[in-house]
Amino acid sequence: MKGMVVMANNVNRVALIGTGLVGSSYAFALLNQGVTEELVLIDLNKEKSEGDAMDLNHGLAFAPNPTKIWFGSYDDCASADIVVLCAGANQKPGETRLDLVAKNLKIFKTIVTDVMNSGFNGIFIVATNPVDILSYAVWKYSGLPQNRVIGSGTILDTARFRYLLGEHFDVDTRNVHAYIIGEHGDTELPVWSHADIGGIPILESFNGEIDKLDEIFVNVRDAAYDIINRKGATYYGIAMGLVRLTKAILNNENSILTVSSYLDGEYGANNVYIGVPAIVNREGIKRVIELNLNEEEKNKFQHSVTVLKETMSPFFQG
Ligand SMILES: NC(=O)C1=CN([C@@H]2O[C@H](COP(=O)(O)OP(=O)(O)OC[C@H]3O[C@@H](n4cnc5c(N)ncnc54)[C@H](O)[C@@H]3O)[C@@H](O)[C@H]2O)C=CC1
Ligand SMILES: CC(=O)C(=O)O
């Protein structure tokens, strides 16, 4: 077009690998919130991601901001700010997240190699399960610094926890301050000792109703199984959590989110990725927040670390 200024590539680019249920829901949420100027979709199933790109582009007329969306290839990752990994197998009814480890590690080895061969030098966000172990794998396979590999960790579990607590107390979920930490999976734990609503410790408000506390946590921990039994997969909640994380990075927000972060002595653990509160900004993970856990929470967290390490050990020796 006459007079049009051609810009250098200084716009935000997100590359999404895996446009299945989680990936396509993320792309839809990203577009609706106008988070990035460019979004490239990549999947083994090229027809699917090409169809998704067409479908999303047809919504552009109703989007808050212009977004360039296309079906691409690994070469497009070269100038991406963020590569989001949602590719791989999901849980079938009865399967745990840890049951997916062998097949998804194999898929990730190829994907991460292809991304790095493009010249990518940005931040990885990992959503595929088991997310803590796959985050560790992405760090190992990519050679990027630990702060530039972020797993979605317990971002979704924390959101579920805040929702259920908000419902119980009839308070806006956004005013509930409470974390789920540990493995994104069966050994995760609630940090009751630091949970509050409007500055009032939640434990005080429960007034000794221990059964109700347990019930809320069990509903959080088992939410994925409950949803998978009903509709085969979960995707909207994680998609919105991934958008929240993307915004924290691209907008340099210094937001505190419970993400899968590399621990190097924090919480008495090392050489593991696991869900903990961390400050997230344009650098990726700026800092892990080390909560002063009580003894019971410390023991549960250590158990979670042990289970992750035992599951990982056959795949990462030495
Ligand atoms: N972190 C979290 O909180 C959550 C994680 N998940 C996980 O997200 C992952 C994806 O789940 P869904 O989207 O439901 O699965 P899906 O089966 O709908 O989509 C997976 C996509 O990955 C693609 N894919 C497989 N191998 C590939 C390769 N080598 N290269 C490129 N693309 C490839 C498939 O073609 C498919 O489009 C699963 O591991 C699931 O457990 C799901 C929900 C929440
Ligand atoms: C599937 C999964 O990881 C979740 O919904 O929590």
Coordinates of C-alpha atoms and ligand atoms in Angstrom, one line a residue:
M1 CA 0.0 0.0 0.0
K2 CA 1.3 3.5 -1.0
G3 CA 2.9 5.3 1.9
M4 CA 2.8 2.3 4.2
V5 CA 5.8 2.2 6.6
V6 CA 7.4 -1.3 6.9
M7 CA 8.2 -1.9 10.5
A8 CA 11.2 -3.9 11.7
N9 CA 10.2 -7.1 13.6
N10 CA 9.9 -5.4 17.0
V11 CA 6.4 -6.6 17.7
N12 CA 5.5 -9.3 20.2
R13 CA 5.3 -12.8 18.7
V14 CA 4.0 -15.9 20.4
A15 CA 4.5 -19.3 18.8
L16 CA 2.1 -22.0 19.9
I17 CA 3.1 -25.6 19.4
G18 CA 0.2 -28.0 19.7
T19 CA -3.2 -26.7 18.7
G20 CA -5.3 -29.4 20.3
L21 CA -7.9 -28.7 22.9
V22 CA -5.6 -26.8 25.2
G23 CA -3.6 -25.0 22.5
S24 CA -6.6 -23.8 20.5
S25 CA -8.4 -22.6 23.6
Y26 CA -5.3 -20.7 24.5
A27 CA -5.1 -19.1 21.0
F28 CA -8.8 -18.1 21.3
A29 CA -8.3 -16.6 24.7
L30 CA -5.1 -14.8 23.6
L31 CA -6.9 -13.3 20.6
N32 CA -9.9 -12.2 22.7
Q33 CA -7.7 -10.4 25.2
G34 CA -5.6 -8.8 22.5
V35 CA -2.3 -9.9 24.1
T36 CA 0.1 -10.2 21.2
E37 CA 0.6 -8.7 17.8
E38 CA 1.6 -12.0 16.2
L39 CA 0.5 -15.5 16.8
V40 CA 1.9 -18.5 14.8
L41 CA 0.3 -21.9 15.1
I42 CA 2.3 -25.1 14.7
D43 CA 1.1 -28.7 15.0
L44 CA 2.0 -32.1 13.7
N45 CA -1.5 -32.1 12.4
K46 CA -1.0 -29.3 9.8
E47 CA -4.6 -29.3 8.6
K48 CA -5.8 -28.8 12.1
S49 CA -3.6 -25.8 12.8
E50 CA -4.2 -24.3 9.3
G51 CA -8.0 -24.6 10.0
D52 CA -7.5 -23.0 13.4
A53 CA -5.6 -20.1 11.9
M54 CA -8.4 -19.5 9.3
D55 CA -11.1 -19.8 12.0
L56 CA -9.4 -17.4 14.4
N57 CA -8.7 -14.9 11.6
H58 CA -12.4 -14.8 10.9
G59 CA -12.9 -13.4 14.5
L60 CA -10.4 -10.6 14.0
A61 CA -13.2 -8.1 13.1
F62 CA -14.5 -8.6 16.7
A63 CA -11.1 -8.6 18.5
P64 CA -9.9 -5.8 20.8
N65 CA -6.6 -5.4 18.8
P66 CA -5.2 -6.3 15.4
T67 CA -3.4 -9.7 15.6
K68 CA -1.5 -11.4 12.8
I69 CA -2.3 -15.1 13.0
W70 CA -1.0 -17.7 10.7
F71 CA -0.3 -21.4 10.4
G72 CA 3.5 -21.7 10.4
S73 CA 6.6 -23.8 10.8
Y74 CA 9.5 -24.1 13.3
D75 CA 11.4 -21.4 11.3
D76 CA 8.8 -18.9 12.6
C77 CA 10.0 -19.5 16.2
A78 CA 13.3 -17.7 15.4
S79 CA 12.0 -14.3 16.3
A80 CA 9.3 -15.4 18.8
D81 CA 9.3 -13.8 22.2
I82 CA 7.6 -16.8 23.7
V83 CA 7.1 -20.4 22.5
V84 CA 4.1 -22.1 24.3
L85 CA 4.2 -25.9 24.3
C86 CA 0.8 -27.6 24.4
A87 CA 1.7 -30.5 22.2
G88 CA 1.5 -34.2 23.2
A89 CA -0.8 -36.8 24.8
N90 CA -3.4 -35.9 27.3
Q91 CA -4.8 -38.1 30.1
K92 CA -7.4 -40.7 29.3
P93 CA -10.0 -41.5 32.1
G94 CA -8.1 -43.3 34.9
E95 CA -4.6 -42.1 33.8
T96 CA -2.5 -39.9 36.0
R97 CA -0.4 -37.0 34.6
L98 CA 2.7 -38.9 35.5
D99 CA 1.6 -41.8 33.3
L100 CA 2.2 -39.6 30.3
V101 CA 5.9 -39.0 31.1
A102 CA 7.6 -41.4 28.6
K103 CA 5.5 -40.6 25.5
N104 CA 5.5 -36.8 26.1
L105 CA 9.3 -36.7 26.8
K106 CA 9.9 -38.3 23.5
I107 CA 7.7 -35.8 21.7
F108 CA 9.3 -32.9 23.5
K109 CA 12.9 -34.0 22.5
T110 CA 12.0 -33.5 18.9
I111 CA 10.0 -30.3 19.3
V112 CA 12.5 -28.5 21.5
T113 CA 15.3 -29.5 19.2
D114 CA 13.4 -28.1 16.2
V115 CA 12.6 -24.9 18.1
M116 CA 16.2 -24.3 19.1
N117 CA 17.4 -25.1 15.6
S118 CA 15.4 -22.1 14.4
G119 CA 17.6 -19.8 16.4
F120 CA 14.9 -19.2 19.1
N121 CA 16.3 -17.2 22.1
G122 CA 13.1 -16.3 24.0
I123 CA 11.0 -17.8 26.8
F124 CA 9.4 -21.2 26.8
I125 CA 6.0 -21.7 28.6
V126 CA 5.2 -25.4 29.1
A127 CA 1.7 -26.7 29.6
T128 CA 1.9 -30.3 28.5
N129 CA 1.8 -32.9 31.3
P130 CA 3.5 -34.0 33.5
V131 CA 4.2 -30.3 33.4
D132 CA 6.9 -30.2 36.1
I133 CA 9.0 -32.9 34.5
L134 CA 8.5 -31.6 31.0
S135 CA 9.6 -28.1 32.1
Y136 CA 12.8 -29.7 33.4
A137 CA 13.2 -31.5 30.1
V138 CA 12.7 -28.3 28.1
W139 CA 15.4 -26.7 30.2
K140 CA 17.8 -29.6 29.6
Y141 CA 17.0 -30.0 25.9
S142 CA 17.1 -26.3 25.1
G143 CA 20.2 -25.2 27.0
L144 CA 18.4 -21.9 27.9
P145 CA 18.8 -20.4 31.4
Q146 CA 16.4 -21.8 34.0
N147 CA 14.5 -18.5 34.3
R148 CA 13.5 -18.7 30.7
V149 CA 11.7 -22.0 31.0
I150 CA 8.4 -21.7 32.9
G151 CA 5.9 -24.4 33.5
S152 CA 2.3 -23.6 34.1
G153 CA 2.8 -25.5 37.3
T154 CA 0.0 -25.1 39.8
I155 CA -1.4 -21.9 38.2
L156 CA -4.6 -23.8 37.4
D157 CA -4.8 -25.6 40.8
T158 CA -4.4 -22.2 42.5
A159 CA -7.2 -20.8 40.4
R160 CA -9.4 -23.7 41.2
F161 CA -8.6 -23.3 44.9
R162 CA -9.4 -19.6 44.9
Y163 CA -12.7 -20.3 43.0
L164 CA -13.9 -22.9 45.5
L165 CA -12.9 -20.7 48.5
G166 CA -14.6 -17.7 47.0
E167 CA -17.7 -19.8 46.5
H168 CA -17.6 -21.1 50.1
F169 CA -17.3 -17.6 51.6
D170 CA -19.3 -15.9 48.9
V171 CA -16.4 -13.5 48.0
D172 CA -15.0 -12.6 44.6
T173 CA -12.4 -15.2 43.7
R174 CA -10.0 -12.4 42.8
N175 CA -10.0 -11.3 46.4
V176 CA -9.0 -14.8 47.7
H177 CA -5.2 -15.1 48.3
A178 CA -4.3 -18.7 48.6
Y179 CA -1.8 -21.0 46.8
I180 CA -1.5 -24.6 45.8
I181 CA 2.1 -25.6 45.5
G182 CA 4.1 -28.7 44.6
E183 CA 3.6 -31.1 41.7
H184 CA 0.8 -30.2 39.3
G185 CA -0.7 -33.6 40.2
D186 CA -1.7 -35.9 42.9
T187 CA 1.0 -34.8 45.5
E188 CA 0.2 -31.1 45.3
L189 CA -0.7 -29.3 48.6
P190 CA -2.6 -26.3 49.8
V191 CA -0.7 -23.6 51.7
W192 CA -3.4 -23.0 54.4
S193 CA -0.8 -21.3 56.6
H194 CA -0.7 -18.3 54.2
A195 CA -4.2 -18.2 52.9
D196 CA -6.3 -15.1 53.5
I197 CA -9.3 -13.2 52.3
G198 CA -9.2 -9.4 52.8
G199 CA -6.3 -9.9 55.3
I200 CA -8.2 -12.4 57.4
P201 CA -6.5 -15.8 57.6
I202 CA -8.8 -18.4 56.0
L203 CA -8.0 -20.9 58.8
E204 CA -9.6 -18.6 61.3
S205 CA -12.7 -18.2 59.2
F206 CA -13.2 -21.9 59.0
N207 CA -13.6 -22.0 62.7
G208 CA -12.3 -25.6 63.1
E209 CA -14.3 -27.1 60.2
I210 CA -11.5 -29.4 59.3
D211 CA -13.7 -31.7 57.1
K212 CA -14.7 -28.7 55.0
L213 CA -11.1 -27.7 54.5
D214 CA -10.2 -31.2 53.3
E215 CA -13.2 -31.4 51.0
I216 CA -12.3 -28.1 49.3
F217 CA -8.7 -29.3 48.8
V218 CA -9.7 -32.7 47.5
N219 CA -12.0 -31.1 45.0
V220 CA -9.1 -29.0 43.8
R221 CA -6.7 -31.9 43.6
D222 CA -9.1 -34.2 41.8
A223 CA -10.7 -31.5 39.6
A224 CA -8.9 -32.8 36.4
Y225 CA -10.2 -36.3 37.0
D226 CA -13.7 -35.1 37.6
I227 CA -13.8 -33.0 34.4
I228 CA -12.0 -35.7 32.3
N229 CA -14.7 -38.2 33.4
R230 CA -17.4 -35.9 32.3
K231 CA -16.0 -34.4 29.0
G232 CA -12.8 -36.1 28.2
A233 CA -10.3 -33.3 28.8
T234 CA -9.8 -29.9 30.5
Y235 CA -8.9 -26.8 28.5
Y236 CA -10.6 -23.5 29.3
G237 CA -9.2 -23.0 32.7
I238 CA -5.6 -23.8 31.7
A239 CA -6.0 -21.7 28.5
M240 CA -6.9 -18.6 30.6
G241 CA -4.0 -19.4 33.0
L242 CA -1.6 -19.5 30.1
V243 CA -2.8 -16.2 28.8
R244 CA -2.3 -14.7 32.3
L245 CA 1.2 -16.0 32.3
T246 CA 1.8 -14.7 28.7
K247 CA 0.6 -11.2 29.7
A248 CA 2.9 -11.2 32.8
I249 CA 5.9 -11.8 30.6
L250 CA 5.0 -9.6 27.6
N251 CA 3.9 -6.6 29.8
N252 CA 6.9 -7.0 32.2
E253 CA 4.4 -7.2 35.1
N254 CA 6.4 -8.6 38.0
S255 CA 3.3 -10.6 38.8
I256 CA 3.3 -13.4 41.4
L257 CA 2.0 -16.7 39.9
T258 CA 2.3 -20.3 41.1
V259 CA 4.4 -21.6 38.2
S260 CA 6.7 -24.5 37.7
S261 CA 10.1 -23.0 38.5
Y262 CA 13.6 -24.4 38.8
L263 CA 14.6 -24.8 42.5
D264 CA 18.2 -24.3 43.5
G265 CA 18.1 -24.6 47.2
E266 CA 14.7 -22.9 47.8
Y267 CA 12.3 -24.9 49.9
G268 CA 15.3 -27.2 50.7
A269 CA 15.1 -28.7 47.1
N270 CA 17.3 -28.5 44.1
N271 CA 17.6 -29.7 40.5
V272 CA 13.8 -29.9 40.1
Y273 CA 11.0 -27.9 38.5
I274 CA 7.9 -27.7 40.7
G275 CA 5.0 -25.3 41.4
V276 CA 5.8 -22.4 43.7
P277 CA 4.9 -18.7 43.8
A278 CA 7.4 -16.8 41.6
I279 CA 7.7 -13.2 40.3
V280 CA 7.2 -13.3 36.5
N281 CA 8.3 -10.5 34.1
R282 CA 10.0 -10.0 30.7
E283 CA 13.0 -12.0 31.9
G284 CA 10.8 -15.0 32.7
I285 CA 11.1 -16.0 36.3
K286 CA 12.7 -13.1 38.1
R287 CA 12.6 -14.8 41.6
V288 CA 11.1 -17.7 43.5
I289 CA 9.1 -16.6 46.6
E290 CA 10.0 -18.8 49.5
L291 CA 7.1 -19.1 51.8
N292 CA 7.6 -19.9 55.5
L293 CA 5.8 -23.2 55.4
N294 CA 4.7 -25.0 58.6
E295 CA 6.1 -28.5 59.4
E296 CA 3.2 -30.4 57.8
E297 CA 3.4 -28.3 54.6
K298 CA 7.2 -28.7 54.5
N299 CA 6.8 -32.5 54.7
K300 CA 4.2 -32.6 52.0
F301 CA 6.2 -30.4 49.7
Q302 CA 9.3 -32.6 50.2
H303 CA 7.1 -35.7 49.3
S304 CA 6.0 -34.0 46.1
V305 CA 9.7 -33.2 45.2
T306 CA 10.6 -36.9 45.9
V307 CA 7.8 -38.2 43.7
L308 CA 8.8 -36.0 40.8
K309 CA 12.5 -36.9 41.2
E310 CA 11.7 -40.6 41.4
T311 CA 9.6 -40.4 38.2
M312 CA 12.2 -38.4 36.4
S313 CA 15.3 -40.4 37.4
P314 CA 15.1 -43.1 34.7
F315 CA 15.1 -40.4 32.0
F316 CA 17.7 -38.0 33.4
Q317 CA 20.6 -39.8 34.8
G318 CA 23.8 -38.0 35.6
Ligands
LIG1 N1 -0.7 -27.8 32.7 C1 -2.0 -28.0 32.9 O1 -2.6 -27.4 33.9 C2 -2.8 -28.7 31.9 C3 -2.1 -29.5 31.0 N2 -2.8 -30.2 30.1 C4 -2.0 -31.0 29.1 O2 -1.9 -30.4 27.9 C5 -1.5 -31.4 26.9 C6 -2.4 -31.2 25.7 O3 -3.7 -31.6 26.0 P1 -4.9 -31.5 24.9 O4 -4.8 -30.2 24.2 O5 -6.1 -31.8 25.6 O6 -4.5 -32.6 23.9 P2 -4.9 -32.8 22.4 O7 -4.7 -34.2 22.0 O8 -6.2 -32.2 22.1 O9 -3.8 -31.9 21.6 C7 -2.5 -32.3 21.5 C8 -2.0 -31.7 20.2 O10 -0.6 -32.0 20.2 C9 -0.2 -32.3 18.8 N3 1.0 -33.0 18.7 C10 1.3 -34.2 19.1 N4 2.6 -34.5 18.8 C11 3.1 -33.4 18.3 C12 4.4 -33.1 17.8 N5 5.4 -34.0 17.8 N6 4.6 -31.9 17.2 C13 3.6 -31.0 17.2 N7 2.4 -31.2 17.7 C14 2.1 -32.4 18.2 C15 -1.4 -33.1 18.3 O11 -1.5 -33.1 16.9 C16 -2.6 -32.4 19.0 O12 -3.1 -31.4 18.1 C17 -1.7 -32.7 27.6 O13 -0.4 -33.2 28.0 C18 -2.6 -32.4 28.8 O14 -2.4 -33.3 29.9 C19 -4.2 -30.2 30.0 C20 -4.9 -29.4 30.8 C21 -4.3 -28.6 31.9
LIG2 C1 -5.4 -32.0 32.9 C2 -4.8 -31.2 33.9 O1 -3.6 -31.2 34.1 C3 -5.7 -30.3 34.7 O2 -6.8 -30.0 34.3 O3 -5.3 -30.0 35.8

